[in-house]
PDB file of C-alpha atoms in Angstrom:
ATOM      1  CA  MET A 261       9.159  -4.397   2.367  1.00 47.00           C
ATOM      2  CA  ASP A 262       5.379  -4.352   2.505  1.00 48.00           C
ATOM      3  CA  THR A 263       3.789  -7.075   0.513  1.00 44.00           C
ATOM      4  CA  SER A 264       0.213  -6.348   0.141  1.00 43.00           C
ATOM      5  CA  VAL A 265      -2.237  -4.031  -0.546  1.00 45.00           C
ATOM      6  CA  ASN A 266      -5.844  -3.268   0.191  1.00 45.00           C
ATOM      7  CA  VAL A 267      -7.498  -1.521  -2.648  1.00 41.00           C
ATOM      8  CA  ASP A 268     -10.784  -0.246  -3.877  1.00 39.00           C
ATOM      9  CA  MET A 269     -13.002  -2.168  -6.332  1.00 34.00           C
ATOM     10  CA  PRO A 270     -16.114  -0.828  -7.377  1.00 37.00           C
ATOM     11  CA  SER A 271     -19.335  -2.136  -5.684  1.00 40.00           C
ATOM     12  CA  ARG A 272     -21.181   0.545  -4.001  1.00 38.00           C
ATOM     13  CA  PRO A 273     -23.770   2.677  -5.776  1.00 41.00           C
ATOM     14  CA  ALA A 274     -22.525   6.078  -6.767  1.00 42.00           C
ATOM     15  CA  HIS A 275     -25.322   7.740  -4.484  1.00 41.00           C
ATOM     16  CA  ASP A 276     -24.169   5.852  -1.337  1.00 51.00           C
ATOM     17  CA  PRO A 277     -23.670   8.679   1.446  1.00 51.00           C
ATOM     18  CA  ALA A 278     -20.934   6.950   3.188  1.00 55.00           C
ATOM     19  CA  THR A 279     -18.652   7.339   0.022  1.00 53.00           C
ATOM     20  CA  ALA A 280     -19.994  10.868  -1.037  1.00 58.00           C
ATOM     21  CA  PRO A 281     -17.544  12.877  -3.197  1.00 67.00           C
ATOM     22  CA  GLY A 282     -15.219  14.864  -0.802  1.00 86.00           C
ATOM     23  CA  ARG A 283     -15.702  12.638   2.279  1.00 93.00           C
ATOM     24  CA  PHE A 284     -11.998  11.309   1.997  1.00 96.00           C
ATOM     25  CA  VAL A 285      -9.094  13.542   1.294  1.00 96.00           C
ATOM     26  CA  VAL A 286      -5.321  12.550   0.590  1.00 97.00           C
ATOM     27  CA  ARG A 287      -2.562  14.808   2.137  1.00 97.00           C
ATOM     28  CA  ASP A 288       1.079  14.667   2.867  1.00 98.00           C
ATOM     29  CA  ALA A 289       1.941  12.661   5.975  1.00 98.00           C
ATOM     30  CA  HIS A 290       3.798  14.472   8.677  1.00 97.00           C
ATOM     31  CA  ARG A 291       5.726  12.566  11.491  1.00 97.00           C
ATOM     32  CA  GLU A 292       2.898  13.043  14.054  1.00 97.00           C
ATOM     33  CA  ASP A 293       0.668  10.950  11.492  1.00 97.00           C
ATOM     34  CA  LEU A 294       2.934   8.013  11.435  1.00 97.00           C
ATOM     35  CA  PRO A 295       1.386   6.205  14.475  1.00 96.00           C
ATOM     36  CA  GLU A 296      -2.186   6.224  12.888  1.00 96.00           C
ATOM     37  CA  ALA A 297      -0.799   5.346   9.648  1.00 97.00           C
ATOM     38  CA  ALA A 298       1.138   2.318  10.903  1.00 95.00           C
ATOM     39  CA  ALA A 299      -1.931   1.203  12.796  1.00 94.00           C
ATOM     40  CA  VAL A 300      -3.997   1.143   9.576  1.00 95.00           C
ATOM     41  CA  GLN A 301      -1.276  -0.798   7.971  1.00 94.00           C
ATOM     42  CA  ALA A 302      -1.399  -3.359  10.814  1.00 93.00           C
ATOM     43  CA  VAL A 303      -5.122  -3.600  10.615  1.00 93.00           C
ATOM     44  CA  CYS A 304      -5.096  -3.985   6.793  1.00 92.00           C
ATOM     45  CA  PHE A 305      -2.139  -6.323   6.802  1.00 90.00           C
ATOM     46  CA  ARG A 306      -3.996  -8.600   9.579  1.00 90.00           C
ATOM     47  CA  GLU A 307      -7.042  -8.751   7.318  1.00 90.00           C
ATOM     48  CA  ILE A 308      -5.186  -9.841   4.045  1.00 84.00           C
ATOM     49  CA  GLY A 309      -2.873 -11.998   5.963  1.00 90.00           C
ATOM     50  CA  GLN A 310      -5.709 -14.129   7.340  1.00 86.00           C
ATOM     51  CA  GLY A 311      -5.468 -17.691   5.802  1.00 86.00           C
ATOM     52  CA  VAL A 312      -2.291 -16.787   3.950  1.00 86.00           C
ATOM     53  CA  ILE A 313       0.331 -16.187   6.807  1.00 87.00           C
ATOM     54  CA  PRO A 314       0.420 -18.644   9.598  1.00 83.00           C
ATOM     55  CA  ASN A 315      -1.448 -17.062  12.644  1.00 85.00           C
ATOM     56  CA  ASP A 316       1.563 -17.108  14.946  1.00 88.00           C
ATOM     57  CA  ILE A 317       3.525 -15.089  12.351  1.00 89.00           C
ATOM     58  CA  LEU A 318       0.575 -12.980  11.582  1.00 87.00           C
ATOM     59  CA  THR A 319      -0.037 -12.104  15.287  1.00 87.00           C
ATOM     60  CA  GLU A 320       3.705 -11.210  15.612  1.00 86.00           C
ATOM     61  CA  VAL A 321       3.907  -8.860  12.448  1.00 85.00           C
ATOM     62  CA  THR A 322       0.672  -6.825  13.270  1.00 86.00           C
ATOM     63  CA  GLY A 323       1.294  -6.490  17.158  1.00 84.00           C
ATOM     64  CA  PRO A 324       2.152  -3.656  18.950  1.00 85.00           C
ATOM     65  CA  GLY A 325       5.787  -4.054  18.841  1.00 85.00           C
ATOM     66  CA  ILE A 326       5.843  -4.163  15.255  1.00 86.00           C
ATOM     67  CA  VAL A 327       3.704  -1.083  14.736  1.00 90.00           C
ATOM     68  CA  HIS A 328       6.455   0.826  16.876  1.00 91.00           C
ATOM     69  CA  THR A 329       9.460  -0.617  14.631  1.00 92.00           C
ATOM     70  CA  THR A 330       7.311   0.398  11.678  1.00 94.00           C
ATOM     71  CA  ILE A 331       7.006   4.003  12.908  1.00 95.00           C
ATOM     72  CA  GLU A 332      10.833   4.207  13.647  1.00 95.00           C
ATOM     73  CA  GLN A 333      11.494   2.788  10.136  1.00 95.00           C
ATOM     74  CA  TRP A 334       9.155   5.128   8.432  1.00 96.00           C
ATOM     75  CA  LYS A 335      10.669   8.112  10.457  1.00 97.00           C
ATOM     76  CA  GLN A 336      13.919   7.095   8.759  1.00 96.00           C
ATOM     77  CA  PHE A 337      12.560   6.594   5.215  1.00 97.00           C
ATOM     78  CA  MET A 338      10.766  10.245   5.580  1.00 97.00           C
ATOM     79  CA  ASP A 339      14.293  11.695   6.435  1.00 97.00           C
ATOM     80  CA  ASP A 340      15.612   9.790   3.248  1.00 96.00           C
ATOM     81  CA  GLY A 341      13.028  11.479   1.199  1.00 96.00           C
ATOM     82  CA  ALA A 342      10.381   8.918   0.824  1.00 97.00           C
ATOM     83  CA  VAL A 343       6.840  10.094  -0.262  1.00 98.00           C
ATOM     84  CA  PHE A 344       4.334   9.446   2.247  1.00 97.00           C
ATOM     85  CA  LYS A 345       0.581  10.190   1.876  1.00 98.00           C
ATOM     86  CA  ILE A 346      -2.081   9.441   4.104  1.00 98.00           C
ATOM     87  CA  LEU A 347      -6.148   9.426   3.330  1.00 98.00           C
ATOM     88  CA  VAL A 348      -8.156  11.197   6.178  1.00 97.00           C
ATOM     89  CA  ASP A 349     -11.777  10.650   6.647  1.00 96.00           C
ATOM     90  CA  ARG A 350     -13.457  14.008   6.796  1.00 94.00           C
ATOM     91  CA  LEU A 351     -16.052  12.885   9.126  1.00 93.00           C
ATOM     92  CA  ASP A 352     -13.954  12.248  12.048  1.00 94.00           C
ATOM     93  CA  MET A 353     -10.415  13.495  10.654  1.00 95.00           C
ATOM     94  CA  MET A 354      -9.005   9.862  11.458  1.00 96.00           C
ATOM     95  CA  THR A 355      -6.457   8.422   9.172  1.00 97.00           C
ATOM     96  CA  VAL A 356      -8.135   5.639   7.102  1.00 97.00           C
ATOM     97  CA  GLY A 357      -5.316   4.883   4.435  1.00 97.00           C
ATOM     98  CA  VAL A 358      -1.496   5.059   3.980  1.00 98.00           C
ATOM     99  CA  ALA A 359       0.798   5.119   0.940  1.00 98.00           C
ATOM    100  CA  MET A 360       4.467   5.297   0.703  1.00 98.00           C
ATOM    101  CA  ALA A 361       6.742   5.110  -2.391  1.00 98.00           C
ATOM    102  CA  ARG A 362      10.630   5.393  -2.071  1.00 97.00           C
ATOM    103  CA  ILE A 363      13.737   5.151  -4.280  1.00 96.00           C
ATOM    104  CA  SER A 364      14.468   1.387  -3.943  1.00 94.00           C
ATOM    105  CA  THR A 365      17.882   0.147  -2.475  1.00 91.00           C
ATOM    106  CA  SER A 366      17.387  -3.242  -4.120  1.00 91.00           C
ATOM    107  CA  PRO A 367      20.199  -3.784  -6.788  1.00 92.00           C
ATOM    108  CA  ASP A 368      17.777  -5.709  -9.038  1.00 90.00           C
ATOM    109  CA  ALA A 369      14.951  -3.161  -9.112  1.00 94.00           C
ATOM    110  CA  PRO A 370      13.456  -2.773 -12.364  1.00 94.00           C
ATOM    111  CA  THR A 371      12.517   1.088 -11.775  1.00 95.00           C
ATOM    112  CA  PRO A 372      13.894   3.396  -9.366  1.00 95.00           C
ATOM    113  CA  TRP A 373      10.699   3.910  -7.380  1.00 97.00           C
ATOM    114  CA  GLU A 374       9.085   1.140  -5.310  1.00 97.00           C
ATOM    115  CA  VAL A 375       5.398   1.522  -3.840  1.00 98.00           C
ATOM    116  CA  ALA A 376       6.528   0.149  -0.463  1.00 96.00           C
ATOM    117  CA  THR A 377       3.019   0.483   1.317  1.00 95.00           C
ATOM    118  CA  LEU A 378      -0.743   1.149   0.073  1.00 97.00           C
ATOM    119  CA  HIS A 379      -3.246   0.113   2.697  1.00 96.00           C
ATOM    120  CA  VAL A 380      -7.018   1.507   2.986  1.00 96.00           C
ATOM    121  CA  LEU A 381      -9.290   0.537   5.786  1.00 95.00           C
ATOM    122  CA  PRO A 382     -12.741  -0.969   4.535  1.00 92.00           C
ATOM    123  CA  GLU A 383     -14.834   2.190   5.167  1.00 91.00           C
ATOM    124  CA  ALA A 384     -12.749   4.045   2.571  1.00 93.00           C
ATOM    125  CA  ARG A 385     -12.806   1.262  -0.121  1.00 89.00           C
ATOM    126  CA  ASN A 386     -15.102   1.121  -3.135  1.00 86.00           C
ATOM    127  CA  CYS A 387     -15.058   4.918  -3.856  1.00 92.00           C
ATOM    128  CA  GLY A 388     -11.855   5.654  -5.591  1.00 91.00           C
ATOM    129  CA  ALA A 389     -10.044   6.592  -2.476  1.00 94.00           C
ATOM    130  CA  SER A 390      -7.159   3.883  -3.252  1.00 95.00           C
ATOM    131  CA  ASP A 391      -6.817   5.288  -6.578  1.00 96.00           C
ATOM    132  CA  ASP A 392      -6.460   8.937  -5.394  1.00 96.00           C
ATOM    133  CA  LEU A 393      -3.881   7.658  -2.825  1.00 97.00           C
ATOM    134  CA  LEU A 394      -1.821   5.900  -5.217  1.00 97.00           C
ATOM    135  CA  ASN A 395      -1.810   8.901  -7.843  1.00 97.00           C
ATOM    136  CA  ALA A 396      -1.084  11.196  -5.076  1.00 97.00           C
ATOM    137  CA  CYS A 397       1.970   8.936  -4.013  1.00 97.00           C
ATOM    138  CA  ILE A 398       3.572   8.240  -7.633  1.00 97.00           C
ATOM    139  CA  GLY A 399       1.911  10.093  -9.938  1.00 95.00           C
ATOM    140  CA  HIS A 400       2.898   9.046 -13.328  1.00 92.00           C
ATOM    141  CA  ARG A 401       6.270   7.638 -12.233  1.00 94.00           C
ATOM    142  CA  SER A 402       7.688   4.303 -13.405  1.00 96.00           C
ATOM    143  CA  ALA A 403       7.548   2.091 -10.255  1.00 97.00           C
ATOM    144  CA  TYR A 404       7.072  -1.581  -9.057  1.00 97.00           C
ATOM    145  CA  VAL A 405       5.575  -3.258  -6.083  1.00 97.00           C
ATOM    146  CA  TRP A 406       5.468  -6.446  -4.453  1.00 95.00           C
ATOM    147  CA  VAL A 407       1.989  -8.217  -3.583  1.00 94.00           C
ATOM    148  CA  PHE A 408       0.870 -11.728  -2.136  1.00 90.00           C
ATOM    149  CA  ALA A 409       0.929 -13.811  -5.529  1.00 91.00           C
ATOM    150  CA  ASP A 410      -2.562 -14.896  -4.867  1.00 89.00           C
ATOM    151  CA  ASN A 411      -4.022 -11.339  -4.059  1.00 90.00           C
ATOM    152  CA  ALA A 412      -6.103 -10.953  -7.275  1.00 91.00           C
ATOM    153  CA  ARG A 413      -7.733  -7.907  -5.943  1.00 90.00           C
ATOM    154  CA  ALA A 414      -4.339  -6.109  -5.539  1.00 93.00           C
ATOM    155  CA  ILE A 415      -3.005  -7.385  -9.056  1.00 95.00           C
ATOM    156  CA  LYS A 416      -6.318  -5.944 -10.758  1.00 95.00           C
ATOM    157  CA  PHE A 417      -5.750  -2.840  -9.021  1.00 96.00           C
ATOM    158  CA  TYR A 418      -2.124  -2.108  -9.976  1.00 97.00           C
ATOM    159  CA  GLU A 419      -3.067  -3.354 -13.477  1.00 97.00           C
ATOM    160  CA  ARG A 420      -5.565  -0.696 -13.681  1.00 95.00           C
ATOM    161  CA  HIS A 421      -2.913   1.789 -13.004  1.00 96.00           C
ATOM    162  CA  GLY A 422      -0.713   0.586 -15.678  1.00 96.00           C
ATOM    163  CA  PHE A 423       1.302  -1.981 -13.899  1.00 97.00           C
ATOM    164  CA  HIS A 424       2.026  -5.542 -15.338  1.00 96.00           C
ATOM    165  CA  VAL A 425       2.835  -8.706 -13.773  1.00 94.00           C
ATOM    166  CA  ASP A 426       6.564  -9.069 -13.945  1.00 90.00           C
ATOM    167  CA  ASP A 427       7.724 -12.057 -16.001  1.00 83.00           C
ATOM    168  CA  THR A 428      10.070 -13.372 -13.367  1.00 80.00           C
ATOM    169  CA  ASP A 429       9.330 -16.228 -11.011  1.00 75.00           C
ATOM    170  CA  GLY A 430       8.375 -13.830  -8.163  1.00 80.00           C
ATOM    171  CA  ALA A 431       9.845 -14.540  -4.743  1.00 87.00           C
ATOM    172  CA  VAL A 432       8.999 -16.171  -1.317  1.00 86.00           C
ATOM    173  CA  ASP A 433       9.066 -14.290   1.723  1.00 83.00           C
ATOM    174  CA  ASP A 434      10.189 -16.677   4.422  1.00 83.00           C
ATOM    175  CA  SER A 435       9.614 -14.002   7.244  1.00 81.00           C
ATOM    176  CA  LEU A 436       5.862 -14.358   6.530  1.00 84.00           C
ATOM    177  CA  GLY A 437       5.926 -18.238   6.619  1.00 84.00           C
ATOM    178  CA  GLY A 438       6.833 -18.894   2.929  1.00 85.00           C
ATOM    179  CA  VAL A 439       4.300 -16.482   1.365  1.00 87.00           C
ATOM    180  CA  GLU A 440       4.590 -16.190  -2.621  1.00 90.00           C
ATOM    181  CA  LEU A 441       5.086 -12.737  -3.903  1.00 91.00           C
ATOM    182  CA  GLN A 442       4.445 -11.288  -7.195  1.00 93.00           C
ATOM    183  CA  ARG A 443       6.296  -8.209  -8.660  1.00 95.00           C
ATOM    184  CA  LEU A 444       4.399  -5.898 -10.702  1.00 96.00           C
ATOM    185  CA  ILE A 445       5.921  -2.974 -12.744  1.00 97.00           C
ATOM    186  CA  ARG A 446       4.749   0.242 -14.411  1.00 97.00           C
ATOM    187  CA  GLU A 447       7.123   1.870 -16.991  1.00 91.00           C
ATOM    188  CA  ASP A 448       6.129   5.357 -17.843  1.00 70.00           C
ATOM    189  CA  ALA A 449       5.916   6.116 -21.359  1.00 46.00           C
ATOM    190  CA  ILE A 450       7.710   9.300 -21.171  1.00 50.00           C
ATOM    191  CA  GLU A 451      10.511   7.690 -19.145  1.00 49.00           C
ATOM    192  CA  ALA A 452      10.748   4.706 -21.381  1.00 41.00           C
ATOM    193  CA  LYS A 453      11.469   6.777 -24.482  1.00 38.00           C
TER     194      LYS A 453
END
């Protein structure tokens, strides 16, 4: 389970050529995209894990071995029907973001769909690309996501997309050194009727 997110927050002026409309494009991920996408996730996870996850654990969960493991796990998720999207920078055609949603296997899932991964590299932030990536991945579906409890930026991002903080006590991820997690839920108005 991925427990964090890197998201857009408006800060660049609209005329900034680095974030000009059309620079970034969201598309379906294919198996051959998974190595780059897993590397993006590792870079972003390393960034948001600094100061939150103990250094030795952070090094372990973002190293080459875990990237390979992630690729293999994602292949299985893809085979099982998970929705994978990548964000591509049209300047160099490199993957700069990844999102994955899947039907949850958790018995206490509040909605059928889980946003399991959403990461965007710094050069693609602050321009709406994360919004596009999330929308392409889950559309208007009900879904839930786990984030680091102290990741205010992630919480605000998901709240802008109709998610709300779950009223449960959250969870602790011992595999990440005891990081506190918070679940956010979005219940689609159409599905809730």
